[in-house]
XYZ file of N, CA and C in Angstrom:
294
model
N 136.706 52.838 94.349
C 136.893 53.391 95.681
C 135.869 52.759 96.612
N 136.328 52.250 97.725
C 135.430 51.645 98.702
C 134.951 52.686 99.698
N 133.689 52.580 100.084
C 133.089 53.525 101.012
C 132.406 52.735 102.131
N 133.021 52.656 103.328
C 132.398 51.890 104.411
C 131.088 52.499 104.905
N 130.848 53.764 104.606
C 129.609 54.427 105.020
C 128.397 53.947 104.213
N 128.637 53.259 103.099
C 127.539 52.873 102.214
C 126.539 51.953 102.930
N 126.994 51.183 103.898
C 126.081 50.300 104.633
C 125.011 51.125 105.341
N 125.422 52.239 105.931
C 124.477 53.056 106.701
C 123.765 54.102 105.851
N 124.377 54.519 104.774
C 123.810 55.631 104.013
C 122.914 55.213 102.859
N 122.904 53.944 102.526
C 122.101 53.488 101.392
C 120.946 52.602 101.866
N 119.728 52.852 101.374
C 118.611 51.975 101.737
C 118.757 50.568 101.144
N 119.668 50.432 100.204
C 119.897 49.138 99.552
C 120.382 48.082 100.552
N 121.061 48.533 101.631
C 121.674 47.592 102.568
C 120.990 47.604 103.933
N 119.693 47.781 103.978
C 118.974 47.880 105.255
C 119.170 46.628 106.119
N 119.095 45.448 105.527
C 119.286 44.219 106.307
C 120.694 44.128 106.858
N 121.679 44.493 106.061
C 123.059 44.433 106.501
C 123.309 45.432 107.631
N 122.689 46.593 107.530
C 122.818 47.604 108.593
C 122.262 47.045 109.902
N 121.103 46.381 109.843
C 120.491 45.787 111.031
C 121.393 44.699 111.611
N 121.929 43.835 110.775
C 122.804 42.749 111.225
C 124.082 43.313 111.842
N 124.654 44.334 111.213
C 125.867 44.951 111.755
C 125.582 45.586 113.114
N 124.428 46.232 113.243
C 124.062 46.834 114.521
C 123.864 45.792 115.606
N 123.225 44.693 115.263
C 123.011 43.616 116.222
C 124.346 43.007 116.649
N 125.248 42.807 115.695
C 126.572 42.282 116.017
C 127.303 43.234 116.954
N 127.259 44.536 116.660
C 127.909 45.524 117.522
C 127.324 45.456 118.927
N 126.004 45.346 119.022
C 125.340 45.272 120.327
C 125.848 44.065 121.116
N 125.915 42.912 120.453
C 126.351 41.689 121.140
C 127.826 41.754 121.516
N 128.647 42.266 120.623
C 130.090 42.271 120.837
C 130.573 43.395 121.749
N 130.022 44.578 121.601
C 130.573 45.740 122.279
C 129.732 46.258 123.437
N 128.429 46.206 123.310
C 127.587 46.779 124.364
C 127.357 45.754 125.479
N 126.897 44.561 125.141
C 126.605 43.583 126.185
C 127.840 43.182 126.983
N 128.996 43.261 126.388
C 130.227 42.884 127.096
C 130.935 44.092 127.712
N 130.347 45.266 127.605
C 130.987 46.494 128.089
C 131.215 46.420 129.599
N 132.457 46.651 129.995
C 132.848 46.641 131.401
C 134.079 47.526 131.540
N 133.835 48.827 131.716
C 134.921 49.803 131.720
C 134.794 50.710 132.937
N 135.895 50.909 133.618
C 135.982 51.825 134.771
C 134.832 51.636 135.761
N 134.507 50.392 136.055
C 133.486 50.099 137.053
C 132.056 50.118 136.548
N 131.844 50.372 135.253
C 130.491 50.367 134.701
C 130.344 49.117 133.848
N 129.575 48.159 134.351
C 129.365 46.886 133.686
C 127.937 46.864 133.141
N 127.798 46.691 131.829
C 126.482 46.747 131.201
C 125.486 45.788 131.854
N 125.850 44.526 131.991
C 124.893 43.547 132.514
C 124.486 43.866 133.953
N 125.436 44.285 134.772
C 125.095 44.659 136.150
C 124.185 45.884 136.168
N 124.475 46.848 135.304
C 123.645 48.056 135.247
C 122.253 47.747 134.706
N 122.170 46.816 133.757
C 120.873 46.405 133.233
C 120.027 45.777 134.340
N 120.649 44.890 135.107
C 119.918 44.267 136.219
C 119.465 45.317 137.232
N 120.331 46.271 137.537
C 119.969 47.336 138.483
C 118.820 48.185 137.928
N 118.858 48.460 136.631
C 117.803 49.246 135.991
C 116.457 48.516 136.086
N 116.460 47.234 135.779
C 115.234 46.440 135.844
C 114.755 46.322 137.294
N 115.669 45.981 138.191
C 115.304 45.833 139.602
C 114.804 47.144 140.202
N 115.259 48.267 139.642
C 114.839 49.580 140.124
C 113.542 50.076 139.502
N 112.870 49.221 138.763
C 111.579 49.589 138.188
C 111.673 50.394 136.909
N 112.769 50.253 136.180
C 112.943 50.910 134.877
C 112.887 52.438 134.997
N 113.317 52.973 136.118
C 113.084 54.399 136.348
C 114.322 55.288 136.298
N 115.520 54.720 136.242
C 116.733 55.534 136.284
C 117.163 55.934 134.872
N 117.002 57.216 134.517
C 117.350 57.644 133.157
C 118.848 57.590 132.864
N 119.671 57.472 133.889
C 121.118 57.413 133.636
C 121.500 56.135 132.893
N 120.668 55.090 132.972
C 120.977 53.853 132.259
C 120.978 54.078 130.751
N 119.898 54.635 130.209
C 119.852 54.843 128.756
C 120.857 55.894 128.324
N 121.139 56.859 129.165
C 122.164 57.851 128.825
C 123.529 57.186 128.692
N 123.846 56.280 129.619
C 125.133 55.575 129.566
C 125.201 54.653 128.353
N 124.131 53.916 128.091
C 124.113 53.007 126.941
C 124.207 53.803 125.639
N 123.530 54.941 125.581
C 123.638 55.802 124.395
C 125.074 56.266 124.202
N 125.748 56.574 125.290
C 127.155 56.967 125.206
C 128.025 55.854 124.663
N 127.776 54.620 125.115
C 128.546 53.475 124.635
C 128.344 53.297 123.132
N 127.091 53.332 122.706
C 126.770 53.109 121.296
C 127.288 54.244 120.416
N 127.091 55.480 120.858
C 127.382 56.629 120.004
C 128.804 57.155 120.132
N 129.407 57.036 121.333
C 130.731 57.626 121.553
C 131.770 56.667 122.085
N 131.341 55.455 122.441
C 132.312 54.460 122.885
C 132.597 54.446 124.371
N 131.840 55.216 125.144
C 132.030 55.188 126.592
C 130.702 55.450 127.293
N 130.632 55.057 128.538
C 129.393 55.217 129.306
C 129.252 56.596 129.937
N 130.306 57.372 129.886
C 130.298 58.678 130.537
C 130.832 59.767 129.599
N 130.110 60.013 128.493
C 130.551 60.980 127.504
C 130.776 62.356 128.113
N 131.640 63.154 127.505
C 131.934 63.180 126.078
C 133.092 62.299 125.619
N 133.775 61.584 126.457
C 134.764 60.577 126.059
C 135.878 61.117 125.172
N 136.039 62.383 125.076
C 137.049 62.944 124.193
C 136.615 63.001 122.742
N 135.403 62.523 122.436
C 134.928 62.525 121.055
C 133.695 63.391 120.865
N 133.217 64.008 121.920
C 132.071 64.888 121.801
C 130.854 64.372 122.538
N 129.822 65.169 122.504
C 128.570 64.812 123.150
C 127.851 63.717 122.371
N 126.964 63.019 123.048
C 126.169 61.970 122.404
C 125.207 62.627 121.425
N 125.210 62.134 120.217
C 124.310 62.634 119.184
C 122.885 62.174 119.469
N 121.952 63.102 119.538
C 120.542 62.765 119.707
C 120.195 62.167 121.057
N 120.877 62.589 122.107
C 120.665 61.988 123.428
C 119.208 62.062 123.871
N 118.575 63.205 123.714
C 117.181 63.344 124.145
C 116.250 62.459 123.318
N 116.503 62.375 122.023
C 115.676 61.532 121.162
C 115.853 60.054 121.519
N 117.080 59.664 121.819
C 117.340 58.278 122.218
C 116.581 57.944 123.495
N 116.636 58.857 124.463
C 115.941 58.640 125.736
C 114.431 58.555 125.507
N 113.907 59.419 124.662
C 112.480 59.394 124.363
C 112.062 58.111 123.672
N 112.866 57.651 122.730
C 112.561 56.398 122.027
C 112.626 55.202 122.977
N 113.584 55.233 123.884
C 113.719 54.155 124.863
C 112.499 54.124 125.781
N 112.077 55.279 126.246
C 110.889 55.366 127.105
C 109.641 54.887 126.354
N 109.538 55.267 125.089
C 108.409 54.811 124.274
C 108.415 53.285 124.149
N 109.578 52.710 123.881
C 109.678 51.245 123.766
C 109.269 50.567 125.063
N 109.742 51.092 126.193
C 109.370 50.512 127.484
C 107.860 50.610 127.702
N 107.277 51.703 127.282
C 105.826 51.881 127.410
C 105.074 50.895 126.534
N 105.503 50.737 125.298
C 104.844 49.814 124.372
C 104.907 48.384 124.919
N 106.003 48.045 125.570
C 106.137 46.702 126.157
C 105.409 46.581 127.488
N 104.775 47.663 127.932
C 104.021 47.627 129.185
C 104.881 47.652 130.427
N 106.094 48.184 130.309
C 107.015 48.193 131.448
C 106.984 49.494 132.226
N 106.319 50.490 131.697
C 106.196 51.770 132.407
C 104.747 52.054 132.722
């Protein structure tokens, strides 16, 4: 029996999980352009705005977790939205951007 969840649920495949996530990011997130929300344009606006608009990470979290920039997308709320936002803010701080 094949289990596609094994990539994410087993520590044995940590590298494969990272590669799959990176591929998803390149294929689905960076090219996202749905109902007037374009990832690259929003990224530029976020950077140009001084990294201060929390709606950017909320929208990106929606794309990654639920498949749309404006959840609940018919599939539910974004899982761990507050934690994602906190981790994003921490990363920006570590990079000296905040």
